[in-house]
Coordinates of C-alpha atoms in Angstrom, one line a residue:
X208 CA 134.4 101.2 123.5
X209 CA 131.1 100.6 124.9
X210 CA 128.2 101.3 122.4
X211 CA 130.3 100.9 119.4
X212 CA 129.5 98.1 116.8
X213 CA 131.9 95.2 116.7
X214 CA 134.9 95.5 114.3
X215 CA 133.7 95.0 110.6
X216 CA 130.1 95.4 111.5
X217 CA 127.9 98.6 111.2
X218 CA 125.9 99.7 114.1
X219 CA 122.2 99.7 113.5
X220 CA 120.4 103.0 114.1
X221 CA 118.5 103.0 117.2
X222 CA 115.3 103.8 115.2
X223 CA 115.8 100.7 112.9
X224 CA 113.2 98.1 113.6
X225 CA 114.6 94.5 114.3
X226 CA 113.7 92.8 111.0
X227 CA 112.5 89.7 112.9
X228 CA 109.7 91.7 114.2
X229 CA 108.6 92.7 110.6
X230 CA 106.2 90.1 109.5
X231 CA 105.9 89.6 105.7
X232 CA 103.3 87.7 104.0
X233 CA 103.9 86.5 100.4
X234 CA 101.2 85.2 98.3
X235 CA 102.5 82.3 95.9
X236 CA 105.5 80.1 96.1
X237 CA 106.8 79.9 92.7
X238 CA 110.3 80.7 91.5
X239 CA 109.9 84.6 91.6
X240 CA 108.0 84.3 94.9
X241 CA 110.8 82.0 96.1
X242 CA 113.5 84.6 95.1
X243 CA 111.8 87.3 97.0
X244 CA 111.1 85.1 100.0
X245 CA 114.7 83.9 100.2
X246 CA 116.3 87.3 99.9
X247 CA 114.0 88.7 102.6
X248 CA 114.5 85.7 104.9
X249 CA 118.3 86.1 104.5
X250 CA 117.9 89.8 105.6
X251 CA 116.3 88.6 108.6
X252 CA 112.6 89.4 108.1
X253 CA 109.9 87.1 109.3
X254 CA 108.5 85.5 106.1
X255 CA 105.2 83.5 105.7
X256 CA 104.0 82.3 102.3
X257 CA 100.9 80.9 101.1
X258 CA 100.0 78.6 98.2
X259 CA 97.2 76.6 96.6
X260 CA 96.5 73.0 97.4
X261 CA 98.1 71.7 94.0
X262 CA 100.7 74.4 92.8
X263 CA 101.5 74.3 89.1
X264 CA 104.9 75.5 89.4
X265 CA 107.5 74.7 86.7
X266 CA 110.9 75.4 88.4
X267 CA 110.2 73.2 91.5
X268 CA 113.8 72.7 92.3
X269 CA 114.0 76.4 93.2
X270 CA 110.4 77.0 94.5
X271 CA 109.2 76.9 98.0
X272 CA 105.8 75.7 96.6
X273 CA 107.3 72.3 96.4
X274 CA 107.0 72.0 100.2
X275 CA 103.3 71.9 99.6
X276 CA 103.8 68.4 97.9
X277 CA 107.0 67.1 100.1
X278 CA 106.3 68.6 103.5
X279 CA 109.6 70.6 103.3
X280 CA 112.1 71.8 100.8
X281 CA 115.4 73.7 100.7
X282 CA 116.4 76.4 98.4
X283 CA 120.0 77.6 98.7
X284 CA 120.3 76.9 102.3
X285 CA 116.8 78.1 103.4
X286 CA 114.0 75.7 104.4
X287 CA 110.5 76.2 103.9
X288 CA 108.0 73.8 105.8
X289 CA 104.2 73.1 105.0
X290 CA 102.4 73.7 108.3
X291 CA 99.0 74.3 109.7
X292 CA 98.2 77.8 110.8
X293 CA 98.7 76.8 114.4
X294 CA 102.4 76.1 113.7
X295 CA 103.4 79.5 112.1
X296 CA 104.9 81.0 115.2
X297 CA 106.9 77.8 116.1
X298 CA 108.4 77.6 112.5
X299 CA 109.2 81.3 112.4
X300 CA 111.1 80.9 115.6
X301 CA 113.6 78.3 113.9
X302 CA 114.4 80.7 111.1
X303 CA 112.5 78.6 108.5
X304 CA 109.8 79.8 106.2
X305 CA 106.2 78.5 107.0
X306 CA 104.1 77.8 103.9
X307 CA 100.5 76.9 104.2
X308 CA 97.7 76.3 101.9
X309 CA 95.4 79.5 102.0
X310 CA 94.4 80.8 98.5
X311 CA 91.6 82.7 100.1
X312 CA 93.8 84.5 102.7
X313 CA 91.6 83.2 105.5
X314 CA 94.5 83.4 107.9
X315 CA 95.2 87.0 107.2
X316 CA 93.6 88.3 110.5
X317 CA 95.7 85.8 112.4
X318 CA 98.8 86.6 110.6
X319 CA 98.5 90.4 110.6
X320 CA 101.6 91.0 108.3
X321 CA 103.0 94.4 108.2
X322 CA 103.8 93.9 104.6
X323 CA 102.2 91.8 102.0
X324 CA 103.6 90.8 98.6
X325 CA 101.4 89.4 95.9
X326 CA 104.1 87.2 94.0
X327 CA 101.5 84.9 92.3
X328 CA 102.1 86.3 88.8
X329 CA 98.4 86.1 87.7
X330 CA 99.1 88.8 85.1
X331 CA 95.7 90.4 85.4
X332 CA 93.8 86.9 85.5
X333 CA 90.9 87.1 87.9
X334 CA 90.9 85.0 91.1
X335 CA 88.5 84.4 93.9
X336 CA 90.5 86.4 96.4
X337 CA 92.3 89.3 94.7
X338 CA 94.9 91.3 96.7
X339 CA 93.6 94.6 98.1
X340 CA 95.2 97.7 99.2
X341 CA 93.8 97.4 102.8
X342 CA 95.2 94.0 103.1
X343 CA 98.3 95.2 105.0
X344 CA 100.1 98.6 106.0
X345 CA 102.1 98.0 102.7
X346 CA 101.3 96.0 99.7
X347 CA 103.5 95.0 97.0
X348 CA 102.4 93.6 93.6
X349 CA 104.8 91.7 91.2
X350 CA 104.4 92.3 87.5
X351 CA 101.2 93.2 85.5
X352 CA 97.8 93.1 86.8
X353 CA 98.4 95.7 89.5
X354 CA 98.0 99.5 89.7
X355 CA 100.2 101.3 92.3
X356 CA 98.1 103.4 94.5
X357 CA 94.8 101.6 93.6
X358 CA 95.1 97.9 94.7
X359 CA 98.7 97.7 95.8
X360 CA 101.1 100.6 97.1
X361 CA 103.9 99.7 94.7
X362 CA 104.5 97.5 91.7
X363 CA 107.9 95.8 90.8
X364 CA 108.6 95.3 87.3
X365 CA 109.1 91.5 86.2
X366 CA 109.7 91.8 82.5
X367 CA 113.1 91.1 81.4
X368 CA 115.1 93.9 80.1
X369 CA 116.4 97.3 81.3
X370 CA 113.7 98.0 83.6
X371 CA 113.5 94.5 85.3
X372 CA 113.3 95.0 89.3
X373 CA 112.3 98.7 89.0
X374 CA 110.0 99.7 91.8
X375 CA 106.9 101.7 90.3
X376 CA 105.1 104.0 92.8
X377 CA 102.5 104.9 90.2
X378 CA 101.0 102.9 87.3
X379 CA 101.5 99.4 86.3
X380 CA 104.1 97.1 85.1
X381 CA 104.9 96.3 81.4
X382 CA 101.8 94.3 80.1
X383 CA 102.3 90.5 79.4
X384 CA 103.6 89.9 76.0
X385 CA 102.7 86.1 76.1
X386 CA 106.0 85.2 74.9
X387 CA 108.6 83.5 77.0
X388 CA 111.8 85.4 77.9
X389 CA 114.8 84.8 75.5
X390 CA 117.5 82.6 76.9
X391 CA 120.4 81.7 74.6
X392 CA 118.5 82.9 71.5
X393 CA 115.4 80.6 72.3
X394 CA 112.0 81.8 73.5
X395 CA 108.9 79.9 72.6
X396 CA 110.7 76.7 71.5
X397 CA 112.2 76.2 74.9
X398 CA 108.8 76.0 76.5
X399 CA 107.0 72.6 76.7
X400 CA 103.2 73.0 76.3
X401 CA 100.2 70.7 76.3
X402 CA 98.6 69.8 73.2
X403 CA 95.1 69.0 74.6
X404 CA 93.3 69.1 77.9
X405 CA 93.9 66.3 80.3
X406 CA 96.3 64.7 82.8
X407 CA 100.0 65.3 82.4
X408 CA 102.3 62.5 83.0
X409 CA 106.2 62.1 82.9
X410 CA 108.7 60.3 84.4
X411 CA 111.6 63.0 83.6
X412 CA 113.4 64.8 86.4
X413 CA 114.8 68.4 86.4
X414 CA 118.3 68.7 85.6
X415 CA 118.4 65.9 83.0
X416 CA 119.7 66.4 79.4
X417 CA 117.3 66.0 76.5
X418 CA 117.7 66.0 72.9
X419 CA 115.3 68.0 70.4
X420 CA 112.4 65.7 69.5
X421 CA 112.7 63.6 72.4
X422 CA 109.5 62.6 74.4
X423 CA 109.3 64.4 77.8
X424 CA 106.0 63.0 78.8
X425 CA 102.4 63.0 77.5
X426 CA 98.9 64.4 78.0
X427 CA 96.2 61.8 77.6
X428 CA 98.5 59.8 75.3
X429 CA 99.4 62.9 73.2
X430 CA 103.3 63.0 73.2
X431 CA 105.1 66.2 74.8
X432 CA 108.3 66.7 72.7
X433 CA 111.2 68.9 73.3
X434 CA 111.7 71.4 70.5
X435 CA 115.3 72.0 71.4
X436 CA 118.2 70.3 73.0
X437 CA 119.3 71.3 76.5
X438 CA 118.6 70.6 80.2
X439 CA 115.1 70.1 81.9
X440 CA 115.1 73.3 84.1
X441 CA 111.3 73.2 85.0
X442 CA 108.8 70.5 84.7
X443 CA 105.1 70.3 86.1
X444 CA 104.4 67.6 88.6
X445 CA 103.1 64.4 87.0
X446 CA 99.5 63.5 87.5
X447 CA 98.2 67.1 87.5
X448 CA 95.3 68.2 85.1
X449 CA 96.4 70.5 82.5
X450 CA 94.7 72.7 79.8
X451 CA 95.5 72.9 76.1
X452 CA 98.5 75.3 75.6
X453 CA 99.3 75.3 79.3
X454 CA 103.0 75.4 80.3
X455 CA 104.4 71.9 81.3
X456 CA 108.0 72.7 81.5
X457 CA 110.9 74.4 80.0
X458 CA 114.2 73.4 78.5
X459 CA 117.4 75.5 79.1
X460 CA 119.5 75.6 76.0
X461 CA 122.6 76.8 78.0
X462 CA 123.2 73.2 79.2
X463 CA 124.4 73.8 82.5
X464 CA 122.5 71.8 85.3
X465 CA 123.8 74.3 88.0
X466 CA 121.2 76.7 86.7
X467 CA 118.2 74.3 87.3
X468 CA 119.1 74.4 91.2
X469 CA 119.9 78.1 91.9
X470 CA 117.7 81.1 92.0
X471 CA 117.8 82.9 88.6
X472 CA 119.1 86.3 87.8
X473 CA 115.6 87.4 87.1
X474 CA 114.3 86.2 90.4
X475 CA 117.2 87.9 92.2
X476 CA 116.6 91.1 90.3
X477 CA 113.0 91.3 91.3
X478 CA 113.7 90.3 94.8
X479 CA 116.1 93.4 94.9
X480 CA 113.4 95.6 93.9
X481 CA 111.1 94.2 96.4
X482 CA 113.8 94.6 99.2
X483 CA 114.1 98.2 98.1
X484 CA 110.4 98.7 98.4
X485 CA 110.2 97.1 101.8
X486 CA 113.0 99.2 103.3
X487 CA 111.6 102.3 101.7
X488 CA 108.2 101.5 103.6
X489 CA 110.3 101.2 106.8
X490 CA 112.4 104.3 106.5
X491 CA 110.5 106.4 103.9
X492 CA 110.8 109.5 105.9
X493 CA 114.4 109.7 105.3
X494 CA 114.3 108.5 101.7
X495 CA 111.5 110.1 99.8
X496 CA 110.1 108.2 96.8
X497 CA 111.8 108.8 93.5
X498 CA 109.6 109.6 90.6
X499 CA 108.5 106.9 88.3
X500 CA 109.7 107.2 84.8
X501 CA 107.0 108.2 82.5
X502 CA 105.0 105.5 80.5
X503 CA 105.4 104.1 78.0
X504 CA 109.2 103.2 78.5
X505 CA 111.2 103.8 75.4
X506 CA 111.9 100.5 73.4
X507 CA 115.1 98.9 74.4

């Protein structure tokens, strides 16, 4: 019958905007930002990402930031391509994600996004161009360092646990604990850290197996050793300058190489929260914001 949706498909309400007309700018291209960008792109939104000139991403095999180094990269079927600002529209028309070097948001007036998502995970650290409430009609912040209603419209919880992915319409996300999340019983020992300032060098590859005590690389001659056995899940680019105690990589004790090349459960949970926030911003008059649970959350 004329006007009906094809069998098996749901007819889109006439008031629903075409997702391709909704431009979303994501600051950051790390694994969490990539999970968000991937999910939004899968839902048909026009996603643009920005990064710094030399990203210090660890989970490079599932990070669109890798396109800054390689020119392009594919994560679970979606391609991101490093481009100059003049090529944004052409790349968007192909269904790919354009990513450009723009830490200062100089292209913000040109992009004019309807939604801006700060997924850099600065965790409150100061930067030269902080995200502001007036940067877009709807602004989302991931993790600690943002206050909903002050510098962003909503915050999405990024700490592992019961509240992961929750959308907060008031207040802030859980503070940074400084401790890596627990995977298969391992937390701090699974992280590779620099023992001194200097240049990090390694010839290892993500997805390879290592044993406890094995040398993964070095910083100015000081060895970087794995503290546990497992799979190299994340590893900084060789040749980058690092600071003492800076994260250089991480070892996954579960030992499954597939986990290195697919978006993590945490990233997808956070992406689900962002998608909820985005849809609420577009259809909010029909779905009022739920009250945010009181702080502090009860202990897990």
